[in-house]
Amino acid sequence: MLKHSEQLELPIADPYFFLPRMVIDHLERIEKLSSRHPVNVLVTGKQGCGKSTLVRQFAAHYNRPMSTFQVGLLSEPGQLFGDERLRNGETFYQEFLFPKAITTPKCVIHLEEINRPEHPKALNELYSVLSEDRSIWIDELGLVKVAEGVVFFASLNEGAEFTGLDPLDAALQDRFYTIQMEYLPWEAEKQVLMLKAGVSEEQADNILRVVTALRENPQQSVAVSTRHSLMIAELMAVGAGLKESTIFSLQVSKDALESVLVSLHFELGDFSGSSDTYELF
Ligand SMILES: Nc1ncnc2c1ncn2[C@@H]1O[C@H](COP(=O)(O)OP(=O)(O)OP(=O)(O)O)[C@@H](O)[C@H]1O
Ligand SMILES: [Mg+2]
């Protein structure tokens, strides 16, 4: 039988994760605060802007075990704690990882998509562990108490905020510190592309010229996440040209992309790869 802490992951630090100084300082204060009482932090931001990585990095940096739960998948109350199972014709209660995680001292608990449970009542039991009493009675388990030093991170994709209609939403939100993640500024994103994907400085600058033009395109702004710019860089690192890397990474039409490239004075003739000739694969 594994001990609880052995089932929980000790994440490995991302050596190339950039955050604003202010956020790094804030995380240090969260670490200190958590020795007084458990703390809740809500991380908001667009898709692929580093929310999950921030949570992992916090756990790795402070050497904490970590566990992630998809709140968006919860379809009925009670689902986080355990359920009835059948073995050799007899039913027994199978305890899940969530009660183990919250009773593990210093555990980092990442609640993904907290705004989108499939069943609205599924948040009720979370509410108990996130609010001041920090404990919940589960018939099969008894009183489950949040351990010392636990930090809850909830993440939320921007644009999909709490509805505000359900009083539970407001009450939940009231109990969180908030970190708003933004996409990185040019120089930092350039470092990420060079360090993580291994592209040259010139390649990174070119990717960012295209990506920035797409993000700022007045006609039809394309949300290009850091994850996406990294995907483009990775394709280039294995030999693809800028145009094909972009086409295969983003859902952007060839025409829209070509007009962006032309407006940036890239020579289209330089781009390899043709979609006009068909060959056997
Ligand atoms: N600030 C950053 N520094 C370095 N890498 C970053 C940064 N932000 C994002 N990345 C990289 O971009 C990718 C996506 O990041 P991550 O999965 O953390 O985003 P997310 O906000 O959780 O996305 P989603 O909204 O899809 O859950 C990862 O490979 C991550 O390492
Ligand atoms: Mg994520």
CSV table of C-alpha atoms and ligand atoms in Angstrom, one decimal:
chain,number,residue,atom,x,y,z
A,1,MET,CA,0.0,0.0,0.0
A,2,LEU,CA,1.4,3.3,-1.0
A,3,LYS,CA,1.6,6.2,1.5
A,4,HIS,CA,-0.5,9.2,0.4
A,5,SER,CA,2.4,11.4,-0.4
A,6,GLU,CA,3.9,8.7,-2.6
A,7,GLN,CA,0.9,8.9,-5.0
A,8,LEU,CA,1.3,12.6,-5.4
A,9,GLU,CA,3.6,14.0,-8.0
A,10,LEU,CA,6.6,16.1,-7.1
A,11,PRO,CA,6.8,18.3,-10.3
A,12,ILE,CA,10.0,19.1,-12.0
A,13,ALA,CA,10.8,22.8,-12.5
A,14,ASP,CA,10.6,24.3,-16.0
A,15,PRO,CA,14.0,26.0,-16.3
A,16,TYR,CA,12.7,28.5,-18.8
A,17,PHE,CA,9.5,29.8,-17.3
A,18,PHE,CA,9.2,33.6,-17.2
A,19,LEU,CA,6.9,35.6,-14.9
A,20,PRO,CA,6.7,39.3,-14.0
A,21,ARG,CA,8.8,40.1,-11.0
A,22,MET,CA,5.7,41.2,-9.2
A,23,VAL,CA,4.1,37.8,-9.6
A,24,ILE,CA,7.2,36.0,-8.4
A,25,ASP,CA,7.2,38.2,-5.3
A,26,HIS,CA,3.5,37.5,-4.8
A,27,LEU,CA,4.0,33.8,-5.0
A,28,GLU,CA,6.8,34.0,-2.4
A,29,ARG,CA,4.3,35.8,-0.1
A,30,ILE,CA,1.7,33.0,-0.8
A,31,GLU,CA,4.3,30.5,0.3
A,32,LYS,CA,4.8,32.4,3.5
A,33,LEU,CA,1.1,32.9,4.2
A,34,SER,CA,0.4,29.2,3.7
A,35,SER,CA,2.4,28.4,6.8
A,36,ARG,CA,-0.4,30.3,8.8
A,37,HIS,CA,-3.4,28.7,7.0
A,38,PRO,CA,-4.3,27.2,3.7
A,39,VAL,CA,-4.5,29.7,0.9
A,40,ASN,CA,-6.6,29.9,-2.3
A,41,VAL,CA,-5.3,31.5,-5.5
A,42,LEU,CA,-7.3,32.0,-8.7
A,43,VAL,CA,-5.2,32.2,-11.9
A,44,THR,CA,-6.9,33.7,-14.8
A,45,GLY,CA,-5.7,34.3,-18.4
A,46,LYS,CA,-6.2,33.4,-22.0
A,47,GLN,CA,-5.6,29.9,-23.3
A,48,GLY,CA,-2.0,28.8,-23.3
A,49,CYS,CA,-0.6,31.8,-21.4
A,50,GLY,CA,1.1,29.7,-18.7
A,51,LYS,CA,-1.5,29.1,-16.0
A,52,SER,CA,-0.9,25.4,-15.5
A,53,THR,CA,2.9,25.9,-15.8
A,54,LEU,CA,2.7,28.6,-13.1
A,55,VAL,CA,1.0,26.1,-10.7
A,56,ARG,CA,3.5,23.4,-11.4
A,57,GLN,CA,6.4,25.8,-11.1
A,58,PHE,CA,5.2,27.0,-7.7
A,59,ALA,CA,5.1,23.4,-6.5
A,60,ALA,CA,8.5,22.6,-8.0
A,61,HIS,CA,10.1,25.8,-6.7
A,62,TYR,CA,8.9,25.2,-3.1
A,63,ASN,CA,9.4,21.5,-3.3
A,64,ARG,CA,5.7,20.6,-2.7
A,65,PRO,CA,3.7,17.6,-3.9
A,66,MET,CA,1.1,18.5,-6.4
A,67,SER,CA,-2.1,17.1,-7.8
A,68,THR,CA,-4.4,18.3,-10.5
A,69,PHE,CA,-8.2,17.9,-10.7
A,70,GLN,CA,-10.4,18.7,-13.7
A,71,VAL,CA,-13.4,20.4,-12.1
A,72,GLY,CA,-14.8,20.7,-15.6
A,73,LEU,CA,-15.4,16.9,-15.7
A,74,LEU,CA,-17.4,16.7,-12.5
A,75,SER,CA,-20.8,15.5,-13.3
A,76,GLU,CA,-22.2,14.9,-9.8
A,77,PRO,CA,-21.6,15.8,-6.2
A,78,GLY,CA,-19.3,13.5,-4.2
A,79,GLN,CA,-17.3,12.5,-7.2
A,80,LEU,CA,-14.0,14.0,-6.0
A,81,PHE,CA,-13.9,12.0,-2.8
A,82,GLY,CA,-14.6,8.4,-3.9
A,83,ASP,CA,-17.3,6.0,-4.9
A,84,GLU,CA,-18.9,2.7,-4.3
A,85,ARG,CA,-17.2,-0.2,-6.0
A,86,LEU,CA,-17.9,-3.9,-6.3
A,87,ARG,CA,-15.3,-6.6,-5.5
A,88,ASN,CA,-16.0,-10.3,-5.2
A,89,GLY,CA,-19.7,-9.6,-5.0
A,90,GLU,CA,-19.3,-7.0,-2.2
A,91,THR,CA,-19.4,-3.3,-2.3
A,92,PHE,CA,-16.7,-1.1,-0.8
A,93,TYR,CA,-15.9,2.6,-0.8
A,94,GLN,CA,-13.0,3.4,-3.0
A,95,GLU,CA,-11.3,6.6,-1.8
A,96,PHE,CA,-10.0,8.9,-4.6
A,97,LEU,CA,-6.9,11.0,-4.8
A,98,PHE,CA,-8.6,14.3,-3.8
A,99,PRO,CA,-9.1,13.6,-0.1
A,100,LYS,CA,-5.6,12.2,0.0
A,101,ALA,CA,-4.2,15.3,-1.6
A,102,ILE,CA,-6.0,17.8,0.6
A,103,THR,CA,-4.9,15.9,3.7
A,104,THR,CA,-1.2,15.9,2.6
A,105,PRO,CA,0.7,18.8,4.3
A,106,LYS,CA,2.0,21.5,1.8
A,107,CYS,CA,0.2,19.9,-1.1
A,108,VAL,CA,-0.5,22.1,-4.1
A,109,ILE,CA,-3.9,21.4,-5.5
A,110,HIS,CA,-4.7,22.6,-9.0
A,111,LEU,CA,-8.4,22.8,-9.8
A,112,GLU,CA,-8.7,23.3,-13.5
A,113,GLU,CA,-11.7,24.9,-15.1
A,114,ILE,CA,-13.3,25.7,-11.8
A,115,ASN,CA,-15.9,27.8,-13.6
A,116,ARG,CA,-17.2,24.9,-15.6
A,117,PRO,CA,-18.3,21.8,-13.7
A,118,GLU,CA,-20.8,19.7,-15.6
A,119,HIS,CA,-23.0,19.7,-12.6
A,120,PRO,CA,-23.5,23.0,-10.6
A,121,LYS,CA,-23.8,21.1,-7.3
A,122,ALA,CA,-20.4,19.5,-7.8
A,123,LEU,CA,-18.8,22.7,-6.5
A,124,ASN,CA,-20.6,22.4,-3.1
A,125,GLU,CA,-18.1,20.1,-1.5
A,126,LEU,CA,-15.2,22.1,-2.9
A,127,TYR,CA,-16.8,25.2,-1.3
A,128,SER,CA,-16.3,23.5,2.1
A,129,VAL,CA,-12.7,22.9,1.7
A,130,LEU,CA,-12.0,26.3,0.2
A,131,SER,CA,-13.9,28.3,2.8
A,132,GLU,CA,-12.8,29.0,6.4
A,133,ASP,CA,-13.8,25.7,8.0
A,134,ARG,CA,-11.5,23.8,5.6
A,135,SER,CA,-13.1,20.5,6.3
A,136,ILE,CA,-15.9,18.4,5.1
A,137,TRP,CA,-17.8,15.4,6.5
A,138,ILE,CA,-18.0,12.5,4.1
A,139,ASP,CA,-20.0,9.6,5.5
A,140,GLU,CA,-17.6,6.9,4.3
A,141,LEU,CA,-14.4,8.8,5.3
A,142,GLY,CA,-15.5,10.8,8.4
A,143,LEU,CA,-14.2,14.4,8.8
A,144,VAL,CA,-11.7,15.2,6.1
A,145,LYS,CA,-9.6,18.2,7.1
A,146,VAL,CA,-7.3,20.3,4.9
A,147,ALA,CA,-3.7,19.7,6.1
A,148,GLU,CA,-1.3,22.5,7.0
A,149,GLY,CA,0.3,24.5,4.3
A,150,VAL,CA,-2.0,23.4,1.5
A,151,VAL,CA,-2.3,25.8,-1.4
A,152,PHE,CA,-5.3,25.6,-3.7
A,153,PHE,CA,-4.8,27.1,-7.2
A,154,ALA,CA,-7.9,27.3,-9.4
A,155,SER,CA,-7.5,28.2,-13.0
A,156,LEU,CA,-10.0,29.8,-15.2
A,157,ASN,CA,-9.9,30.7,-18.9
A,158,GLU,CA,-10.5,34.3,-19.5
A,159,GLY,CA,-13.8,35.1,-21.2
A,160,ALA,CA,-15.4,32.2,-19.3
A,161,GLU,CA,-15.7,34.0,-16.0
A,162,PHE,CA,-17.9,32.9,-13.1
A,163,THR,CA,-21.4,33.4,-14.2
A,164,GLY,CA,-22.2,35.6,-11.2
A,165,LEU,CA,-25.7,34.1,-11.2
A,166,ASP,CA,-25.1,31.4,-8.8
A,167,PRO,CA,-24.4,32.7,-5.3
A,168,LEU,CA,-21.9,29.9,-4.8
A,169,ASP,CA,-19.8,31.4,-7.6
A,170,ALA,CA,-19.6,34.8,-5.8
A,171,ALA,CA,-18.9,33.2,-2.5
A,172,LEU,CA,-16.2,31.1,-4.0
A,173,GLN,CA,-14.5,33.9,-5.8
A,174,ASP,CA,-14.6,35.9,-2.6
A,175,ARG,CA,-12.1,33.5,-1.0
A,176,PHE,CA,-9.3,33.7,-3.6
A,177,TYR,CA,-6.3,35.8,-4.2
A,178,THR,CA,-6.1,36.5,-8.0
A,179,ILE,CA,-3.3,36.4,-10.5
A,180,GLN,CA,-4.0,37.6,-13.9
A,181,MET,CA,-1.7,36.1,-16.5
A,182,GLU,CA,-0.9,38.0,-19.7
A,183,TYR,CA,0.9,36.9,-22.8
A,184,LEU,CA,4.6,37.6,-22.6
A,185,PRO,CA,6.2,40.8,-23.9
A,186,TRP,CA,8.3,40.4,-27.0
A,187,GLU,CA,11.8,40.0,-25.4
A,188,ALA,CA,10.6,37.4,-22.9
A,189,GLU,CA,8.7,35.4,-25.5
A,190,LYS,CA,11.7,35.5,-27.7
A,191,GLN,CA,13.8,34.0,-24.9
A,192,VAL,CA,11.2,31.3,-24.5
A,193,LEU,CA,11.3,30.4,-28.2
A,194,MET,CA,15.1,30.3,-28.3
A,195,LEU,CA,15.6,28.4,-25.0
A,196,LYS,CA,12.7,25.9,-25.3
A,197,ALA,CA,12.5,25.3,-29.0
A,198,GLY,CA,16.1,26.0,-29.9
A,199,VAL,CA,15.5,28.4,-32.8
A,200,SER,CA,18.0,31.2,-33.6
A,201,GLU,CA,17.5,34.8,-32.5
A,202,GLU,CA,16.6,35.7,-36.1
A,203,GLN,CA,14.1,33.0,-36.4
A,204,ALA,CA,12.5,33.9,-33.0
A,205,ASP,CA,12.2,37.5,-34.1
A,206,ASN,CA,10.6,36.5,-37.4
A,207,ILE,CA,8.1,34.3,-35.6
A,208,LEU,CA,7.2,37.1,-33.3
A,209,ARG,CA,6.8,39.6,-36.1
A,210,VAL,CA,4.2,37.3,-37.7
A,211,VAL,CA,2.5,36.3,-34.4
A,212,THR,CA,2.3,39.9,-33.3
A,213,ALA,CA,0.8,41.0,-36.6
A,214,LEU,CA,-1.8,38.2,-36.3
A,215,ARG,CA,-2.6,39.1,-32.7
A,216,GLU,CA,-2.9,42.8,-33.6
A,217,ASN,CA,-4.6,42.3,-37.0
A,218,PRO,CA,-7.5,44.9,-37.0
A,219,GLN,CA,-9.6,42.9,-39.5
A,220,GLN,CA,-9.5,39.6,-37.7
A,221,SER,CA,-7.3,39.2,-34.7
A,222,VAL,CA,-6.1,35.7,-34.2
A,223,ALA,CA,-5.5,34.6,-30.6
A,224,VAL,CA,-2.0,33.1,-30.9
A,225,SER,CA,-1.0,31.7,-27.5
A,226,THR,CA,2.5,31.2,-26.2
A,227,ARG,CA,1.8,27.5,-26.7
A,228,HIS,CA,1.2,28.2,-30.4
A,229,SER,CA,4.2,30.4,-30.9
A,230,LEU,CA,6.3,27.6,-29.3
A,231,MET,CA,4.7,25.1,-31.7
A,232,ILE,CA,5.7,27.3,-34.7
A,233,ALA,CA,9.2,27.5,-33.3
A,234,GLU,CA,9.5,23.8,-32.8
A,235,LEU,CA,8.5,23.1,-36.4
A,236,MET,CA,11.2,25.6,-37.5
A,237,ALA,CA,13.7,24.0,-35.3
A,238,VAL,CA,13.3,20.7,-37.3
A,239,GLY,CA,13.6,22.5,-40.6
A,240,ALA,CA,10.3,23.9,-41.6
A,241,GLY,CA,10.0,27.4,-43.1
A,242,LEU,CA,8.1,30.2,-41.3
A,243,LYS,CA,5.1,30.1,-43.5
A,244,GLU,CA,4.5,26.4,-43.3
A,245,SER,CA,5.2,26.3,-39.6
A,246,THR,CA,2.6,28.9,-39.1
A,247,ILE,CA,0.0,27.3,-41.4
A,248,PHE,CA,0.4,23.9,-39.7
A,249,SER,CA,0.3,25.4,-36.2
A,250,LEU,CA,-2.6,27.9,-36.4
A,251,GLN,CA,-6.1,27.8,-37.9
A,252,VAL,CA,-5.4,30.7,-40.2
A,253,SER,CA,-6.1,30.7,-43.9
A,254,LYS,CA,-3.2,30.7,-46.3
A,255,ASP,CA,-4.5,33.9,-47.9
A,256,ALA,CA,-4.7,35.7,-44.6
A,257,LEU,CA,-1.3,34.6,-43.7
A,258,GLU,CA,0.2,35.5,-47.0
A,259,SER,CA,-1.2,39.0,-46.8
A,260,VAL,CA,0.3,39.4,-43.3
A,261,LEU,CA,3.7,38.1,-44.5
A,262,VAL,CA,3.6,40.5,-47.5
A,263,SER,CA,2.7,43.4,-45.2
A,264,LEU,CA,5.8,42.5,-43.1
A,265,HIS,CA,7.9,42.5,-46.2
A,266,PHE,CA,8.8,38.9,-46.1
A,267,GLU,CA,9.7,37.5,-49.5
A,268,LEU,CA,7.1,34.8,-50.2
A,269,GLY,CA,9.4,33.2,-52.7
A,270,ASP,CA,11.7,32.3,-49.9
A,271,PHE,CA,9.2,30.0,-48.3
A,272,SER,CA,9.6,26.3,-49.1
A,273,GLY,CA,6.8,23.8,-49.4
A,274,SER,CA,4.1,23.8,-52.0
A,275,SER,CA,0.5,22.7,-51.7
A,276,ASP,CA,0.0,22.8,-55.5
A,277,THR,CA,1.7,19.6,-56.4
A,278,TYR,CA,0.3,16.2,-55.2
A,279,GLU,CA,2.6,13.3,-54.7
A,280,LEU,CA,2.4,9.8,-53.4
A,281,PHE,CA,3.0,9.5,-49.7
B,1,LIG,N1,5.6,32.7,-19.3
B,1,LIG,C1,6.0,31.6,-19.9
B,1,LIG,N2,7.3,31.3,-19.9
B,1,LIG,C2,7.7,30.1,-20.5
B,1,LIG,N3,6.9,29.3,-21.2
B,1,LIG,C3,5.6,29.6,-21.2
B,1,LIG,C4,5.1,30.7,-20.6
B,1,LIG,N4,3.8,30.8,-20.7
B,1,LIG,C5,3.4,29.7,-21.4
B,1,LIG,N5,4.5,28.9,-21.7
B,1,LIG,C6,4.6,27.7,-22.4
B,1,LIG,O1,3.4,27.6,-23.2
B,1,LIG,C7,2.8,26.3,-23.1
B,1,LIG,C8,1.4,26.4,-22.5
B,1,LIG,O2,1.4,26.8,-21.2
B,1,LIG,P1,0.3,26.3,-20.1
B,1,LIG,O3,-0.1,24.9,-20.4
B,1,LIG,O4,0.9,26.5,-18.8
B,1,LIG,O5,-0.9,27.3,-20.4
B,1,LIG,P2,-2.4,27.4,-19.8
B,1,LIG,O6,-2.6,28.8,-19.6
B,1,LIG,O7,-2.5,26.4,-18.7
B,1,LIG,O8,-3.2,26.8,-21.0
B,1,LIG,P3,-4.8,26.3,-21.0
B,1,LIG,O9,-5.6,27.6,-21.0
B,1,LIG,O10,-4.9,25.6,-22.3
B,1,LIG,O11,-4.9,25.4,-19.8
B,1,LIG,C9,3.7,25.5,-22.2
B,1,LIG,O12,4.6,24.7,-23.0
B,1,LIG,C10,4.4,26.5,-21.4
B,1,LIG,O13,5.7,26.0,-21.0
B,2,MG,MG,-3.8,24.8,-18.4
